[in-house]
Tab-separated table of C-alpha atoms in Angstrom:
chain	number	residue	atom	x	y	z
A	222	MET	CA	38.899	119.159	40.038
A	223	SER	CA	39.180	116.469	37.449
A	224	SER	CA	41.244	115.258	34.467
A	225	VAL	CA	39.277	117.378	31.800
A	226	ASN	CA	40.747	120.149	31.452
A	227	HIS	CA	37.916	122.061	30.255
A	228	VAL	CA	35.743	125.281	31.072
A	229	ALA	CA	33.035	122.976	31.418
A	230	VAL	CA	33.983	121.433	34.168
A	231	PHE	CA	35.086	124.994	35.803
A	232	LEU	CA	31.753	126.269	35.279
A	233	LYS	CA	30.179	122.788	37.024
A	234	ASP	CA	31.807	123.359	39.711
A	235	ILE	CA	31.336	127.203	40.253
A	236	PHE	CA	27.882	127.077	39.553
A	237	PHE	CA	26.449	123.749	41.607
A	238	HIS	CA	28.692	124.857	44.622
A	239	SER	CA	27.945	128.248	44.255
A	240	ARG	CA	31.780	129.376	44.548
A	241	THR	CA	33.035	133.194	44.897
A	242	GLY	CA	35.967	133.756	42.669
A	243	ARG	CA	37.687	134.817	39.438
A	244	LEU	CA	38.008	131.964	36.739
A	245	SER	CA	40.835	133.001	34.587
A	246	VAL	CA	41.402	131.251	31.187
A	247	LYS	CA	44.642	131.934	29.186
A	248	LYS	CA	45.923	130.573	26.163
A	249	LYS	CA	48.356	131.948	23.889
A	250	ASP	CA	47.943	135.814	23.542
A	251	THR	CA	44.283	135.488	24.871
A	252	GLU	CA	43.475	136.238	28.349
A	253	LYS	CA	39.908	136.279	30.083
A	254	TYR	CA	39.037	136.726	33.661
A	255	PHE	CA	35.441	135.985	34.350
A	256	PHE	CA	34.259	137.028	37.957
A	257	PHE	CA	31.514	134.710	39.885
A	258	TYR	CA	29.442	135.674	43.028
A	259	GLU	CA	27.787	132.465	44.506
A	260	GLY	CA	27.987	130.424	41.250
A	261	LYS	CA	27.062	133.195	39.291
A	262	PRO	CA	28.756	135.239	36.710
A	263	PHE	CA	28.558	139.138	36.955
A	264	LYS	CA	31.426	140.489	34.581
A	265	VAL	CA	34.074	139.435	32.078
A	266	LYS	CA	37.507	141.101	31.436
A	267	THR	CA	38.932	140.177	28.031
A	268	ASN	CA	41.654	141.136	25.733
A	269	VAL	CA	39.493	139.879	22.592
A	270	LYS	CA	38.427	142.921	20.845
A	271	SER	CA	35.720	141.262	19.738
A	272	GLU	CA	34.644	140.510	23.020
A	273	ARG	CA	34.943	144.192	24.555
A	274	LEU	CA	31.628	145.790	25.487
A	275	GLY	CA	31.703	148.165	23.318
A	276	GLU	CA	32.314	145.894	20.481
A	277	ILE	CA	29.075	144.111	21.928
A	278	LEU	CA	26.626	147.089	21.985
A	279	PHE	CA	27.564	148.069	18.460
A	280	LYS	CA	27.189	144.172	17.499
A	281	THR	CA	23.348	144.241	18.987
A	282	GLN	CA	22.815	147.464	17.622
A	283	THR	CA	22.489	149.168	20.878
A	284	ILE	CA	24.690	152.157	20.494
A	285	LYS	CA	24.505	154.361	17.156
A	286	PRO	CA	27.684	153.841	14.651
A	287	GLU	CA	28.920	157.477	15.673
A	288	ILE	CA	28.886	156.957	19.096
A	289	TYR	CA	31.032	153.544	18.313
A	290	ASP	CA	33.396	155.625	16.012
A	291	ARG	CA	34.255	157.578	19.025
A	292	ILE	CA	33.695	154.854	21.812
A	293	ASP	CA	37.389	155.826	23.430
A	294	ASP	CA	36.550	158.925	24.261
A	295	TYR	CA	33.935	157.313	26.912
A	296	ILE	CA	36.516	155.112	28.552
A	297	THR	CA	37.762	156.797	31.562
A	298	SER	CA	40.130	155.232	34.364
A	299	ASP	CA	37.726	156.153	37.469
A	300	GLN	CA	34.617	153.999	36.008
A	301	PRO	CA	33.991	151.080	33.659
A	302	LEU	CA	32.603	151.690	30.069
A	303	GLY	CA	29.154	150.758	30.921
A	304	GLU	CA	28.645	153.094	33.656
A	305	THR	CA	29.939	156.018	31.883
A	306	LEU	CA	27.428	155.343	28.786
A	307	LYS	CA	24.605	154.509	31.523
A	308	LYS	CA	25.087	157.965	32.699
A	309	THR	CA	25.494	160.218	29.889
A	310	GLY	CA	22.401	158.518	28.509
A	311	ILE	CA	23.678	156.584	25.535
A	312	ILE	CA	22.060	153.245	27.280
A	313	THR	CA	19.755	152.427	29.867
A	314	GLU	CA	20.312	150.340	32.874
A	315	ASN	CA	18.751	147.292	31.356
A	316	ASP	CA	20.828	147.996	27.522
A	317	LEU	CA	23.781	147.782	29.959
A	318	LYS	CA	22.601	144.059	31.784
A	319	GLU	CA	21.738	142.412	28.535
A	320	ALA	CA	25.208	143.857	27.234
A	321	LEU	CA	26.712	142.418	30.046
A	322	ALA	CA	25.209	139.037	29.759
A	323	PHE	CA	25.529	138.636	26.467
A	324	GLN	CA	29.595	139.349	26.720
A	325	ILE	CA	29.926	136.887	29.019
A	326	ARG	CA	28.192	134.315	27.242
A	327	GLU	CA	30.049	134.981	24.360
A	328	SER	CA	33.165	135.074	26.107
A	329	LEU	CA	32.529	131.616	27.748
A	330	LEU	CA	31.270	129.732	24.848
A	331	ASN	CA	34.606	130.792	22.545
A	332	VAL	CA	36.653	128.849	24.803
A	333	PHE	CA	34.367	125.471	24.775
A	334	SER	CA	37.138	124.594	21.800
A	335	CYS	CA	39.695	124.591	23.775
A	336	PHE	CA	40.950	121.314	25.947
A	337	ASP	CA	44.798	122.702	26.308
A	338	ALA	CA	43.984	126.612	27.775
A	339	GLU	CA	45.285	127.509	31.004
A	340	ILE	CA	42.550	127.609	33.401
A	341	SER	CA	42.313	128.373	37.196
A	342	PHE	CA	39.484	129.545	40.016
A	343	GLN	CA	40.512	131.552	42.766
A	344	GLU	CA	38.679	132.131	45.129
A	345	ARG	CA	37.598	135.483	46.406
A	346	LYS	CA	36.279	136.669	49.447
A	347	ASP	CA	36.442	140.366	48.756
A	348	LEU	CA	34.181	140.332	45.765
A	349	LYS	CA	30.886	141.977	46.237
A	350	PRO	CA	27.784	141.044	44.103
A	351	PRO	CA	26.275	143.805	41.617
A	352	ASP	CA	22.896	145.320	42.660
A	353	GLU	CA	21.649	143.385	39.777
A	354	PHE	CA	23.041	140.233	37.945
A	355	PRO	CA	23.056	139.974	34.199
A	356	VAL	CA	21.065	137.036	33.011
A	357	VAL	CA	23.279	134.183	32.226
A	358	ASP	CA	21.846	130.775	32.647
A	359	ILE	CA	25.352	128.433	33.413
A	360	PRO	CA	23.276	125.081	32.679
A	361	PHE	CA	21.859	126.025	29.274
A	362	LEU	CA	25.491	127.554	28.518
A	363	ILE	CA	27.135	124.006	29.249
A	364	ASP	CA	24.495	122.210	27.409
A	365	TYR	CA	25.074	124.751	24.366
A	366	GLY	CA	28.482	124.406	24.416
A	367	ILE	CA	29.386	121.205	24.895
A	368	ARG	CA	26.734	120.418	21.972
A	369	ARG	CA	28.781	122.524	19.406
A	370	LEU	CA	31.571	120.875	21.064
A	371	LYS	CA	34.489	118.808	18.466
A	372	TYR	CA	35.155	115.745	20.333
A	373	ASP	CA	38.300	115.264	21.464
A	374	SER	CA	39.887	112.244	22.540
A	375	VAL	CA	40.482	113.151	26.192
A	376	LEU	CA	36.732	112.501	26.968
A	377	ARG	CA	36.917	108.977	26.386
A	378	LYS	CA	40.192	108.780	28.499
A	379	PHE	CA	38.493	110.586	31.146
A	380	PHE	CA	35.225	107.848	31.181
A	381	LEU	CA	36.935	104.819	30.789
A	382	GLY	CA	38.249	102.746	34.044
A	383	LYS	CA	35.107	105.157	35.778
A	384	LYS	CA	31.681	103.210	36.766
A	385	VAL	CA	28.772	106.046	36.203
A	386	SER	CA	25.495	106.411	38.416
A	387	LEU	CA	22.601	108.642	37.778
A	388	LYS	CA	22.420	111.335	40.622
A	389	ASN	CA	19.318	113.132	39.201
A	390	ARG	CA	17.393	114.240	36.455
A	391	LYS	CA	16.951	118.171	37.121
A	392	TYR	CA	18.140	119.043	33.505
A	393	GLU	CA	16.774	116.427	31.547
A	394	HIS	CA	14.623	118.854	29.672
A	395	PHE	CA	17.888	119.546	27.566
A	396	LEU	CA	18.376	116.315	26.487
A	397	THR	CA	17.219	114.329	23.358
A	398	ASP	CA	15.104	111.315	23.317
A	399	GLU	CA	18.022	109.189	22.965
A	400	GLU	CA	19.924	111.033	25.244
A	401	LYS	CA	17.034	110.700	27.824
A	402	ILE	CA	17.213	106.786	27.706
A	403	LEU	CA	21.141	106.586	27.812
A	404	LEU	CA	20.791	108.672	31.044
A	405	ASP	CA	18.206	106.299	32.459
A	406	ARG	CA	20.445	103.464	32.205
A	407	PHE	CA	22.221	104.712	34.888
A	408	SER	CA	20.019	104.158	37.162
A	409	THR	CA	21.702	101.316	38.316
A	410	THR	CA	25.540	101.891	38.099
A	411	GLN	CA	27.515	100.960	35.007
A	412	ILE	CA	31.096	100.856	34.303
A	413	ILE	CA	32.074	102.542	30.954
A	414	ASP	CA	34.664	99.879	30.036
A	415	GLN	CA	31.793	97.237	29.747
A	416	MET	CA	29.017	98.993	28.732
A	417	ALA	CA	27.784	98.650	25.161
A	418	ILE	CA	27.490	101.414	23.279
A	419	PRO	CA	23.655	102.272	22.271
A	420	ALA	CA	23.019	101.722	18.528
A	421	ARG	CA	22.192	104.704	17.641
A	422	PHE	CA	25.364	106.736	19.644
A	423	SER	CA	29.127	106.592	17.407
A	424	ASN	CA	31.695	106.307	20.030
A	425	GLU	CA	32.623	110.031	20.031
A	426	SER	CA	28.219	111.323	20.399
A	427	PHE	CA	28.480	108.537	23.116
A	428	PHE	CA	31.263	110.049	25.256
A	429	LYS	CA	29.723	113.896	24.300
A	430	ALA	CA	26.974	112.707	25.671
A	431	LEU	CA	28.426	111.708	29.302
A	432	PHE	CA	30.351	114.757	29.411
A	433	LEU	CA	27.329	116.689	29.193
A	434	PHE	CA	25.379	114.444	31.457
A	435	TYR	CA	28.341	115.134	34.047
A	436	CYS	CA	28.836	118.911	33.360
A	437	LEU	CA	25.429	118.820	33.936
A	438	ASP	CA	25.709	117.483	37.878
A	439	MET	CA	23.499	114.558	36.371
A	440	ILE	CA	25.793	111.868	36.829
A	441	ASP	CA	28.201	110.812	39.660
A	442	VAL	CA	31.511	109.179	38.130
A	443	SER	CA	34.085	107.912	40.049
A	444	ALA	CA	36.938	104.830	39.690
A	445	ALA	CA	35.628	101.595	39.074
A	446	ASP	CA	35.958	98.903	41.993
A	447	THR	CA	37.906	96.222	40.016
A	448	SER	CA	36.389	93.426	42.076
A	449	TYR	CA	33.072	94.387	41.176
A	450	ARG	CA	33.928	94.373	37.209
A	451	LYS	CA	34.976	90.372	37.721
A	452	ASP	CA	32.683	88.938	40.265
A	453	ASP	CA	29.287	91.246	40.121
A	454	TYR	CA	29.142	91.846	36.264
A	455	ASN	CA	30.223	88.330	35.438
A	456	LYS	CA	27.117	87.492	36.880
A	457	GLU	CA	24.773	89.832	35.842
A	458	LYS	CA	25.908	88.687	31.954
A	459	GLN	CA	25.327	85.110	33.088
A	460	GLY	CA	22.266	86.365	34.457
A	461	LYS	CA	21.066	87.858	31.153
A	462	GLU	CA	17.415	86.414	30.418
A	463	THR	CA	16.439	84.048	27.391
A	464	ILE	CA	14.220	85.597	24.604
A	465	SER	CA	11.144	83.799	26.076
A	466	GLN	CA	12.173	85.186	29.411
A	467	ALA	CA	11.854	88.521	27.928
A	468	GLU	CA	8.900	87.974	26.014
A	469	ALA	CA	7.035	87.011	29.090
A	470	ARG	CA	8.373	90.587	31.002
A	471	LEU	CA	7.129	92.441	28.342
A	472	GLU	CA	3.608	91.164	28.409
A	473	GLU	CA	3.872	92.603	31.994
A	474	ILE	CA	4.888	95.778	31.350
A	475	LYS	CA	2.365	96.094	28.814
A	476	GLU	CA	-0.518	95.290	31.354
A	477	LEU	CA	1.176	98.000	33.881
A	478	LYS	CA	1.265	100.367	31.626
A	479	SER	CA	-2.412	100.084	31.155
A	480	THR	CA	-2.964	100.677	35.194
A	481	LEU	CA	0.669	102.618	36.289
A	482	ARG	CA	-0.678	106.394	35.290
A	483	ASN	CA	-3.994	105.899	37.188
A	484	LYS	CA	-1.783	104.978	40.393
A	485	ASN	CA	-0.336	106.831	43.064
A	486	TYR	CA	3.295	106.426	43.746
A	487	TYR	CA	2.747	104.246	46.661
A	488	GLU	CA	0.460	101.827	44.772
A	489	ILE	CA	3.475	101.800	41.838
A	490	LEU	CA	5.741	100.537	43.879
A	491	GLY	CA	3.397	98.137	46.237
A	492	VAL	CA	4.326	99.788	49.173
A	493	SER	CA	1.907	101.070	52.189
A	494	ARG	CA	1.765	104.939	52.987
A	495	VAL	CA	3.534	104.551	56.020
A	496	ALA	CA	6.280	102.368	54.337
A	497	THR	CA	9.759	102.980	55.859
A	498	GLU	CA	12.457	104.403	53.327
A	499	GLU	CA	14.055	100.568	53.631
A	500	GLU	CA	11.059	99.149	52.425
A	501	ILE	CA	10.529	101.227	49.480
A	502	LYS	CA	14.106	100.975	48.668
A	503	LYS	CA	13.754	97.029	48.334
A	504	ALA	CA	10.291	97.386	46.653
A	505	TYR	CA	12.247	99.720	44.032
A	506	PHE	CA	14.998	97.201	43.563
A	507	ALA	CA	12.465	94.785	43.114
A	508	LEU	CA	11.033	95.972	40.552
A	509	ALA	CA	14.032	97.183	38.797
A	510	ARG	CA	15.819	93.562	38.748
A	511	LYS	CA	12.398	92.742	36.638
A	512	TYR	CA	11.837	95.825	34.598
A	513	HIS	CA	14.865	98.019	33.996
A	514	PRO	CA	15.823	98.202	30.281
A	515	ASP	CA	19.274	96.293	31.214
A	516	CYS	CA	17.396	93.143	32.154
A	517	PHE	CA	16.533	92.744	28.452
A	518	PRO	CA	18.621	91.109	25.352
A	519	ASN	CA	20.179	94.005	23.314
A	520	GLY	CA	18.190	94.413	20.076
A	521	PHE	CA	15.127	92.866	21.987
A	522	GLY	CA	12.741	96.072	21.104
A	523	ASN	CA	9.843	97.750	22.735
A	524	GLU	CA	12.706	100.615	24.082
A	525	ALA	CA	10.101	103.357	24.599
A	526	LEU	CA	7.565	101.197	25.914
A	527	ILE	CA	10.071	99.419	28.505
A	528	ASN	CA	11.533	103.057	29.115
A	529	GLU	CA	8.329	104.816	29.802
A	530	VAL	CA	7.141	102.546	32.427
A	531	PHE	CA	10.640	102.017	34.104
A	532	ASP	CA	10.597	105.741	33.929
A	533	LEU	CA	7.308	106.182	35.991
A	534	ILE	CA	8.584	103.344	38.407
A	535	THR	CA	12.112	105.095	39.349
A	536	THR	CA	10.012	108.945	39.532
A	537	ALA	CA	7.691	107.036	41.938
A	538	TYR	CA	10.897	105.581	43.734
A	539	ARG	CA	12.843	109.225	43.590
A	540	THR	CA	10.039	110.909	44.974
A	541	LEU	CA	9.175	108.849	47.708
A	542	SER	CA	12.631	108.317	48.698
A	543	ASP	CA	13.155	112.056	49.497
A	544	PRO	CA	11.731	112.802	52.713
A	545	GLY	CA	11.174	116.422	51.231
A	546	LYS	CA	9.514	115.545	48.111
A	547	ARG	CA	7.638	112.958	50.078
A	548	LYS	CA	6.120	115.631	52.214
A	549	ARG	CA	4.982	117.222	49.423
A	550	TYR	CA	3.519	114.338	47.612
A	551	ASP	CA	2.048	113.152	50.638
A	552	ALA	CA	0.099	116.884	50.988
A	553	GLN	CA	-0.932	116.546	47.263
A	554	LEU	CA	-2.521	113.324	47.956
A	555	ALA	CA	-4.203	114.276	51.213
A	556	GLU	CA	-6.163	117.268	49.778
A	557	GLY	CA	-6.144	116.163	46.159
A	558	ALA	CA	-3.818	119.399	45.135
A	559	GLN	CA	-2.556	118.077	41.805
A	560	ASP	CA	-2.741	120.593	39.446
A	561	SER	CA	-6.166	120.720	37.332
A	562	VAL	CA	-6.335	120.787	33.487
A	563	ASP	CA	-6.688	124.423	33.707
A	564	ASP	CA	-4.347	124.934	36.014
A	565	LEU	CA	-1.522	123.193	33.932
A	566	VAL	CA	-2.961	125.052	30.357
A	567	LYS	CA	-2.572	128.682	32.469
A	568	LYS	CA	0.912	127.922	33.189
A	569	ALA	CA	1.882	126.577	30.226
A	570	GLU	CA	0.067	129.505	27.983
A	571	ILE	CA	2.657	132.001	30.950
A	572	LYS	CA	5.478	130.365	29.729
A	573	TYR	CA	4.849	130.234	26.413
A	574	ARG	CA	4.509	133.954	26.408
A	575	GLN	CA	7.742	134.778	27.967
A	576	GLY	CA	9.277	132.178	25.394
A	577	ARG	CA	8.067	133.987	22.706
A	578	THR	CA	8.838	137.514	24.349
A	579	LEU	CA	12.742	136.392	24.658
A	580	PHE	CA	12.324	134.891	20.427
A	581	GLN	CA	11.313	138.601	19.743
A	582	GLN	CA	14.066	139.853	21.673
A	583	GLY	CA	16.719	137.583	19.860
A	584	LEU	CA	17.324	135.534	23.355
A	585	TYR	CA	17.198	132.588	21.597
A	586	GLU	CA	18.693	130.462	24.113
A	587	GLU	CA	16.351	131.625	27.174
A	588	ALA	CA	13.585	131.157	24.772
A	589	ILE	CA	14.176	127.663	24.236
A	590	ILE	CA	14.153	126.907	27.967
A	591	PHE	CA	10.761	128.581	28.637
A	592	LEU	CA	8.826	127.153	25.362
A	593	GLU	CA	10.330	123.362	26.398
A	594	GLU	CA	8.632	123.734	29.695
A	595	ALA	CA	5.403	125.334	28.076
A	596	ILE	CA	5.221	122.272	25.896
A	597	ARG	CA	5.894	119.985	29.252
A	598	LEU	CA	3.135	121.253	30.803
A	599	ARG	CA	0.520	120.750	27.564
A	600	LYS	CA	2.276	118.386	25.102
A	601	ASN	CA	-0.371	119.099	22.333
A	602	LYS	CA	-0.272	122.699	21.085
A	603	PRO	CA	1.340	123.081	17.722
A	604	ASP	CA	2.207	126.690	18.461
A	605	TYR	CA	4.337	125.869	21.239
A	606	TYR	CA	6.175	123.296	19.176
A	607	LEU	CA	6.455	125.953	15.812
A	608	LEU	CA	8.157	128.672	18.110
A	609	LEU	CA	10.577	126.479	19.466
A	610	ALA	CA	11.478	124.769	16.275
A	611	MET	CA	11.749	128.751	14.847
A	612	ALA	CA	14.082	129.160	17.987
A	613	GLU	CA	15.848	126.436	17.625
A	614	ALA	CA	16.799	127.279	13.990
A	615	LYS	CA	18.320	130.313	14.772
A	616	LEU	CA	21.212	128.060	16.500
A	617	PRO	CA	23.408	126.129	14.620
A	618	ALA	CA	23.845	123.211	17.532
A	619	PHE	CA	19.914	122.542	17.517
A	620	LYS	CA	19.532	122.492	13.688
A	621	LYS	CA	18.478	118.549	13.926
A	622	LYS	CA	16.103	119.346	16.709
A	623	ALA	CA	14.338	122.120	14.892
A	624	GLU	CA	13.674	119.634	11.985
A	625	GLU	CA	12.209	117.350	14.148
A	626	ASP	CA	10.105	119.676	15.732
A	627	PHE	CA	8.658	121.404	12.289
A	628	LEU	CA	8.123	117.804	11.509
A	629	LYS	CA	6.022	117.656	15.049
A	630	VAL	CA	3.780	120.548	13.576
A	631	ILE	CA	3.015	119.134	10.358
A	632	GLU	CA	2.036	115.913	12.309
A	633	MET	CA	-0.376	117.743	14.461
A	634	GLU	CA	-1.359	120.160	12.093
A	635	PRO	CA	-0.394	118.929	8.285
A	636	TRP	CA	-3.070	121.880	6.727
A	637	ASN	CA	-0.620	124.912	8.879
A	638	PRO	CA	1.409	126.554	5.671
A	639	GLU	CA	3.887	128.033	8.289
A	640	ALA	CA	5.408	124.814	9.598
A	641	TYR	CA	6.232	123.962	5.769
A	642	LEU	CA	7.677	127.181	5.186
A	643	GLY	CA	9.861	127.174	8.678
A	644	LEU	CA	11.190	123.359	7.599
A	645	GLY	CA	11.475	124.718	3.825
A	646	LEU	CA	13.518	127.597	5.003
A	647	LEU	CA	16.007	125.660	7.308
A	648	TYR	CA	16.412	123.116	4.711
A	649	LEU	CA	17.510	125.927	2.452
A	650	GLY	CA	20.070	127.499	5.111
A	651	GLU	CA	21.561	123.967	5.115
A	652	GLY	CA	21.815	124.056	1.285
A	653	LEU	CA	19.118	120.672	0.767
A	654	LYS	CA	17.517	122.857	-1.991
A	655	ILE	CA	15.620	119.894	-3.091
A	656	LYS	CA	13.673	119.465	0.416
A	657	ALA	CA	13.429	123.003	0.483
A	658	ARG	CA	11.506	123.526	-2.619
A	659	LYS	CA	9.425	120.568	-1.820
A	660	TYR	CA	8.358	122.185	1.703
A	661	ILE	CA	8.006	125.617	0.764
A	662	SER	CA	5.935	124.531	-2.417
A	663	LYS	CA	3.245	122.355	0.040
A	664	ALA	CA	2.959	125.807	1.759
A	665	LEU	CA	2.132	127.544	-1.561
A	666	GLU	CA	0.176	124.530	-1.937
A	667	ILE	CA	-1.832	125.170	1.132
A	668	ASP	CA	-1.967	128.834	1.032
A	669	PRO	CA	-1.166	130.026	-2.489
A	670	GLU	CA	-1.426	134.066	-0.816
A	671	HIS	CA	1.515	132.970	1.264
A	672	HIS	CA	3.674	135.958	0.351
A	673	GLN	CA	7.061	134.803	2.243
A	674	ALA	CA	6.705	131.070	0.628
A	675	ARG	CA	6.176	132.652	-2.775
A	676	ALA	CA	9.516	135.202	-2.277
A	677	ALA	CA	11.420	132.052	-1.059
A	678	LEU	CA	9.976	129.751	-4.090
A	679	GLU	CA	11.199	132.613	-6.321
A	680	LYS	CA	14.341	132.605	-4.894
A	681	LEU	CA	14.735	129.296	-5.331
A	682	ASP	CA	13.796	129.449	-9.132
A	683	GLY	CA	15.543	132.352	-9.980
A	684	GLU	CA	19.181	133.593	-10.269
A	685	LYS	CA	21.483	132.226	-6.982
A	686	LYS	CA	22.539	135.098	-5.767
A	687	LYS	CA	26.039	135.078	-3.704
A	688	GLY	CA	25.651	135.135	0.005
A	689	GLY	CA	23.018	132.733	0.107
A	690	PHE	CA	19.134	131.746	0.530
A	691	PHE	CA	18.737	131.936	4.403
A	692	SER	CA	17.890	135.514	4.629
A	693	PHE	CA	14.484	134.829	5.205
A	694	ASP	CA	13.386	135.889	8.894
A	695	LEU	CA	11.659	133.022	10.601
A	696	SER	CA	10.255	135.450	12.982
A	697	LYS	CA	7.464	136.549	10.174
A	698	LEU	CA	6.183	132.815	10.150
A	699	PHE	CA	4.086	134.151	13.199
A	700	LYS	CA	2.682	137.877	11.991
A	701	LYS	CA	-0.250	137.353	10.424
A	702	LYS	CA	-0.472	137.778	6.593
A	703	LYS	CA	-2.541	140.771	5.393
């Protein structure tokens, strides 16, 4: 499968190839077995006590303490615990489905830290699908697990000696702006050994980002061709533009930017609507040789502008070079059927409401997915960013992103006390008390009657009780104040 012995690599293979079978993970005294049908997980068997179904039901407050104390009474040899509890009316079908999803997610995430576990996958044609699958988003799980993963040098060893090229952007919405720029560099094949690590990445974060791209199936990784390294790479290096040439190209990009968004994809590439696949490819690579970010000297600046323009060019190429996408795009052009502003607003609002419901249910990972989609459709809604930041603040791996989104709300609505309070509570939870005081005080300055902000500030001013400050519920920010 791969030289990286990690659960994310196995999940990539199982999910993207719709495999059916059993994934086993063993390490010392720990044994876990995950069952998949056509790439979807539906059951886990684990000997870790905290991951057993009864523990999960109690942890999520689905069953009462008195039921939990007698949980062994409900374990029988002829049916699973969940079915017994459901048939006795203690839990509902939906309770069981949510608990199974929680159990699978927890059990998988808890092995992401292991690079030395014994992992294997066995194809099983005898497995039958359940009537209803637990809701487990494997791509999100991969993203979340890798982000909280401690770097291991095995990642660097895996990518050295490899060439990497862009495969797709399907899960680009998981990425930070810096990661999107990095991903775009693989629009042209890169040899990792010869690739300069971007300034905003450390050695560790660079290889973790590559591992994330790989496990989300967004890049192709293969052995580097030695002859390519010696010949073509030297030619590319020799062909780097001078500063003056780059400045001239930058002026062209500025002019292009003012017109690109008003052009259709054929006009962007400069081809006719009956252009062949080969003509489209030639047009794209001609533009890539002029405007690809790698054509500009390191440290040249204007990265955001260059990437924005080239991203539009690349999107046009990907659409027109794919027969299915091109057919749908041609139909849109013929009918003028691109979504109206009203359509986008409605779609965004539906995604937002779905995200809000998931947030209220405590399903923060799933909520983030819907809220980011809502923002993609409608980027000017502060409420969307605020709820997204609140969901991100609940997850340790997303604290930095939560900070960015709270600041985004403050930029859009500097009069909104909820954004200042949310950011203040985030800082408070991280032990940054000076920053926390600044933003909580600002919330009170805007709304002197804000009870939660006042309570937080009083707690800061008062005696520091054991247990930390971050006990305030961010979900209250969306409730109307009396």
